[in-house]
Coordinates of C-alpha atoms in Angstrom, one line a residue:
M25 CA -21.5 17.8 -16.8
G26 CA -19.4 15.1 -18.2
S27 CA -19.7 12.6 -15.6
L28 CA -23.2 13.3 -14.9
F29 CA -23.8 11.1 -18.3
T30 CA -21.4 7.9 -16.7
P31 CA -23.5 6.5 -14.2
H32 CA -27.0 4.6 -14.5
T33 CA -29.8 3.5 -12.3
L34 CA -30.8 0.0 -12.7
L35 CA -34.5 0.3 -13.1
G36 CA -34.6 -2.4 -15.9
Y37 CA -33.7 -4.9 -13.3
P38 CA -37.2 -5.9 -12.1
I39 CA -37.9 -6.5 -15.8
V40 CA -34.9 -8.7 -16.7
N41 CA -35.2 -10.7 -13.5
R42 CA -39.1 -11.2 -14.0
L43 CA -38.3 -12.5 -17.6
G44 CA -35.2 -14.7 -16.4
V45 CA -32.5 -13.3 -18.3
V46 CA -30.4 -12.2 -15.8
A47 CA -27.8 -14.6 -16.3
N48 CA -27.4 -13.8 -20.0
E49 CA -23.8 -12.6 -20.3
A50 CA -24.8 -9.0 -21.5
V51 CA -27.3 -8.1 -19.2
T52 CA -24.5 -9.5 -16.2
V53 CA -21.8 -7.8 -17.7
T54 CA -24.2 -4.1 -17.7
I55 CA -24.9 -4.9 -14.0
G56 CA -21.9 -5.6 -12.9
A57 CA -20.6 -2.3 -14.8
T58 CA -23.1 -0.1 -12.7
I59 CA -20.6 0.1 -10.3
F60 CA -17.3 0.9 -12.0
T61 CA -19.5 4.0 -13.6
D62 CA -20.8 5.3 -10.1
I63 CA -17.5 5.2 -8.6
A64 CA -15.9 6.8 -11.6
A65 CA -18.3 9.3 -11.6
L66 CA -18.3 9.9 -7.9
L67 CA -14.1 10.5 -8.3
V68 CA -14.4 13.0 -11.0
L69 CA -17.5 14.7 -9.2
A70 CA -14.6 15.0 -6.0
I71 CA -11.8 15.8 -7.9
C72 CA -14.2 18.9 -9.5
V73 CA -15.6 19.8 -5.9
S74 CA -12.0 19.8 -5.0
V75 CA -10.7 21.9 -7.8
N76 CA -13.4 24.5 -7.3
A77 CA -12.7 25.1 -3.4
G78 CA -9.0 25.4 -4.4
E79 CA -8.0 22.2 -2.2
F80 CA -7.1 19.9 -5.1
S81 CA -3.8 17.9 -4.4
V82 CA -2.8 14.6 -6.2
V83 CA -1.8 13.3 -2.6
S84 CA -5.2 13.7 -1.9
L85 CA -6.4 11.9 -4.7
I86 CA -4.2 9.1 -3.9
I87 CA -5.7 8.6 -0.5
Q88 CA -9.4 9.0 -1.5
L89 CA -8.3 6.2 -3.9
G90 CA -6.7 3.9 -0.9
E91 CA -9.7 4.3 1.1
L92 CA -11.9 3.1 -1.8
A93 CA -9.9 0.1 -2.3
I94 CA -9.5 -1.0 1.1
Y95 CA -13.6 0.0 1.5
A96 CA -14.2 -2.3 -1.2
V97 CA -12.2 -5.4 -0.1
V98 CA -13.5 -5.1 3.7
V99 CA -17.4 -5.0 2.1
L100 CA -16.4 -7.3 -0.5
F101 CA -14.9 -10.4 1.7
G102 CA -15.3 -8.9 5.0
F103 CA -19.4 -9.3 5.1
K104 CA -19.5 -12.4 2.9
W105 CA -17.4 -13.9 5.9
L106 CA -19.6 -12.7 8.8
G107 CA -22.8 -13.6 6.5
E108 CA -21.3 -17.2 6.2
Q109 CA -20.6 -17.6 10.3
Y110 CA -23.7 -15.5 10.9
F111 CA -26.0 -18.0 9.2
R112 CA -24.4 -21.0 10.3
R113 CA -25.0 -20.3 13.6
T114 CA -28.5 -19.0 13.5
G115 CA -29.7 -21.7 10.8
D116 CA -32.1 -21.0 8.1
E117 CA -34.2 -18.7 9.8
E118 CA -35.5 -16.4 6.9
G119 CA -36.2 -13.1 9.7
N120 CA -32.4 -13.1 10.8
Q121 CA -31.1 -13.5 7.4
F122 CA -33.3 -10.6 6.2
L123 CA -32.5 -8.4 9.0
F124 CA -28.8 -9.4 8.6
I125 CA -29.1 -8.3 4.8
M126 CA -30.7 -4.9 5.9
L127 CA -27.7 -4.4 8.4
V128 CA -25.0 -5.0 5.9
V129 CA -26.7 -2.4 3.6
F130 CA -27.1 0.2 6.2
I131 CA -23.4 -0.5 7.4
A132 CA -21.7 -0.5 4.1
S133 CA -23.7 2.6 3.2
V134 CA -22.6 4.5 6.3
E135 CA -19.0 3.3 5.7
A136 CA -19.4 4.9 2.1
Q137 CA -20.3 8.5 3.4
I138 CA -17.1 8.3 5.5
I139 CA -14.7 8.1 3.0
H140 CA -17.3 10.3 0.8
V141 CA -18.5 7.8 -1.6
D142 CA -22.1 7.5 -2.5
I143 CA -24.2 5.4 -0.4
I144 CA -25.7 3.6 -3.9
V145 CA -22.1 1.9 -4.1
G146 CA -21.9 0.8 -0.5
A147 CA -25.0 -1.1 -1.1
F148 CA -24.2 -2.5 -4.4
L149 CA -21.2 -3.6 -2.9
A150 CA -23.2 -5.1 0.2
G151 CA -25.6 -6.8 -2.3
I152 CA -22.5 -8.5 -4.2
A153 CA -20.9 -9.7 -0.6
V154 CA -24.0 -11.6 0.5
N155 CA -25.3 -12.6 -2.7
E156 CA -23.4 -16.2 -2.8
V157 CA -24.1 -16.5 0.9
V158 CA -27.7 -15.9 0.4
G159 CA -28.8 -17.9 -2.2
N160 CA -31.6 -18.2 -4.3
G161 CA -34.5 -18.6 -1.8
L162 CA -37.1 -17.0 0.0
V163 CA -35.3 -14.2 1.4
K164 CA -33.6 -13.0 -1.7
E165 CA -37.0 -13.0 -3.1
K166 CA -38.2 -10.6 -0.5
V167 CA -35.6 -8.2 -0.9
E168 CA -36.0 -7.9 -4.4
F169 CA -39.9 -7.7 -4.2
I170 CA -39.2 -4.5 -1.5
G171 CA -36.5 -3.1 -4.1
S172 CA -38.9 -3.1 -7.1
T173 CA -41.9 -2.4 -5.3
L174 CA -40.5 0.1 -3.0
F175 CA -37.1 1.7 -3.5
I176 CA -37.4 1.8 -7.3
P177 CA -40.6 3.9 -6.7
F178 CA -39.1 6.1 -4.4
F179 CA -36.6 7.5 -7.0
F180 CA -39.3 8.9 -8.8
V181 CA -41.3 10.5 -5.8
D182 CA -37.9 12.0 -4.8
M183 CA -37.5 13.5 -8.3
G184 CA -41.1 14.9 -7.8
L185 CA -40.5 16.4 -4.4
I186 CA -36.8 18.3 -5.6
L187 CA -38.8 19.7 -8.8
D188 CA -39.3 23.4 -9.4
V189 CA -42.3 23.5 -11.6
P190 CA -42.1 26.8 -12.7
A191 CA -37.9 26.9 -13.1
F192 CA -38.8 23.6 -14.8
V193 CA -40.9 24.7 -17.4
S194 CA -38.8 27.9 -17.8
T195 CA -35.6 25.9 -18.7
I196 CA -37.5 23.5 -21.4
T197 CA -38.9 26.8 -22.8
N198 CA -36.0 29.0 -22.8
E199 CA -32.9 26.3 -22.5
F200 CA -34.6 23.9 -25.2
V201 CA -31.3 23.2 -27.2
M202 CA -29.4 22.9 -24.0
T203 CA -32.0 20.2 -22.6
L204 CA -32.2 18.6 -25.5
A205 CA -28.2 18.6 -26.2
I206 CA -28.4 16.7 -22.4
I207 CA -30.8 14.2 -23.6
A208 CA -29.2 13.4 -26.9
G209 CA -25.8 13.3 -25.3
V210 CA -26.4 10.5 -22.8
I211 CA -28.9 8.5 -25.6
I212 CA -26.1 8.6 -27.9
S213 CA -23.1 7.9 -26.0
K214 CA -24.9 5.1 -24.0
F215 CA -26.0 3.7 -27.8
I216 CA -21.8 3.7 -28.9
A217 CA -20.9 2.2 -25.5
A218 CA -23.3 -0.6 -26.2
L219 CA -22.2 -1.1 -29.9
L220 CA -18.6 -0.9 -28.8
A221 CA -19.4 -3.9 -26.2
K222 CA -21.2 -5.9 -29.3
Q223 CA -17.8 -5.7 -31.7
S224 CA -15.8 -6.8 -28.7
Y225 CA -17.3 -9.4 -27.2
N226 CA -19.5 -10.5 -30.3
Y227 CA -23.1 -10.0 -28.9
N228 CA -25.9 -10.0 -30.8
F229 CA -28.5 -6.9 -31.3
P230 CA -31.3 -7.8 -28.8
E231 CA -28.1 -8.3 -26.3
T232 CA -26.6 -5.1 -27.7
L233 CA -30.3 -3.1 -27.4
T234 CA -30.9 -4.2 -23.6
M235 CA -27.6 -3.4 -22.6
W236 CA -28.2 0.1 -24.0
S237 CA -31.9 0.0 -22.5
L238 CA -30.4 -0.6 -19.1
T239 CA -27.8 2.3 -19.1
L240 CA -30.2 4.7 -20.2
P241 CA -32.0 5.6 -16.9
H242 CA -30.2 8.2 -15.0
V243 CA -31.4 8.6 -11.6
A244 CA -29.7 8.0 -8.4
A245 CA -26.0 8.8 -9.1
T246 CA -26.9 11.5 -11.3
L247 CA -29.0 13.1 -9.0
V248 CA -26.6 13.0 -6.6
E249 CA -24.0 14.7 -8.6
A250 CA -26.4 17.4 -9.8
L251 CA -27.3 18.7 -6.4
V252 CA -23.7 18.5 -5.1
G253 CA -22.7 20.6 -8.4
L254 CA -25.4 23.2 -7.9
Q255 CA -24.7 23.5 -4.4
E256 CA -21.1 23.8 -4.7
G257 CA -21.8 26.6 -7.5
I258 CA -20.2 24.3 -10.6
L259 CA -23.4 24.0 -12.0
T260 CA -26.4 26.7 -13.0
E261 CA -29.8 26.3 -12.0
A262 CA -30.6 25.8 -15.7
F263 CA -28.6 23.0 -16.2
F264 CA -29.8 21.7 -13.2
N265 CA -33.3 21.5 -14.3
G266 CA -32.2 20.2 -17.9
V267 CA -30.5 17.1 -15.8
I268 CA -34.1 16.9 -14.1
V269 CA -35.9 16.3 -17.4
L270 CA -32.9 14.0 -18.6
M271 CA -33.9 12.0 -15.5
L272 CA -37.4 11.9 -16.1
V273 CA -37.1 11.2 -19.7
T274 CA -34.3 8.5 -19.4
S275 CA -36.1 6.9 -16.4
I276 CA -39.2 6.0 -18.6
L277 CA -37.5 5.1 -21.8
G278 CA -35.1 3.5 -19.9
P279 CA -37.7 0.5 -18.9
L280 CA -39.9 0.9 -21.6
T281 CA -36.9 0.1 -24.2
T282 CA -36.1 -2.8 -21.8
A283 CA -39.4 -4.4 -21.7
R284 CA -39.4 -4.1 -25.7
F285 CA -35.9 -5.8 -26.1
A286 CA -35.4 -7.9 -23.1
P287 CA -37.9 -10.7 -24.3
L288 CA -35.9 -11.3 -27.6
L289 CA -32.7 -12.6 -25.7
S290 CA -31.4 -15.9 -26.1
Q291 CA -30.5 -18.3 -22.9
P292 CA -27.5 -20.1 -23.5
L293 CA -28.1 -23.9 -23.1
S294 CA -24.6 -23.6 -21.6
L295 CA -26.3 -22.8 -18.3
F296 CA -27.6 -26.2 -17.5
N297 CA -24.2 -27.9 -18.8
G298 CA -21.5 -26.4 -17.1
G299 CA -21.1 -22.6 -18.7
N300 CA -19.2 -23.8 -21.4
K301 CA -20.4 -20.9 -24.1
S302 CA -18.3 -22.4 -27.3
G303 CA -20.1 -24.7 -29.3
I304 CA -23.4 -24.8 -27.7
W305 CA -26.8 -24.4 -29.2
W306 CA -29.2 -21.4 -28.5
E307 CA -32.8 -21.3 -27.2
T308 CA -35.1 -18.3 -27.5
H309 CA -36.3 -17.4 -24.0
E310 CA -40.2 -16.6 -24.8

């Protein structure tokens, strides 16, 4: 149950990208934290499933961590090298570059499944690997456009398809306290995490609240974990329906609060003078 609170889905990314505040340190850190939260939650899930089946051992855990480390190195450095070689040979043809990105995402996702890691982690690592190779151009804009207009809405379609409406209503009415505890646990714990980051790295309140809002939506990896937990008999149907309520509430609340607080972020002038954050002036991003 606790691992379900860990991973978050960046439904608010199109908002911060449209506002031009992705380069803000707090936003960048939040985006980067996604990979760590997803991996940590999925590792805990794997351990829970193994323990439940009576197959867990320290050796199996070490093997899985080793596979994950090798996988990350192959994707991050191997695909980056392949991208550089491919683009050097094919030139600036947008169609070829776009197809290469799609191919890398699919391969990374399949490889992730082979080592029992969620495909979301593979896709995220693939994006990091080819980001520097692709650069800021029309191809990157097209990929971002497809993600924000097609893939993210499909999360909501998926939620609607798996929702058992009578059981959903029954959970809200009969298990209201449990459902409320699940939602409050996520909202409060993510806010505490943002406050800890603020205290550690001297972020201002708009940055803190934006970090909190970006980490609120629990959709993709949370849904995967909840489904596996239900299928393995670890979670009850009532708790699973409570998680569905959590996904519904946070997927609405997260983007709304991101749209409210992200415009208040400040853009450092250091972005234009070498990236030195010390002793700089700040300007407000309108």
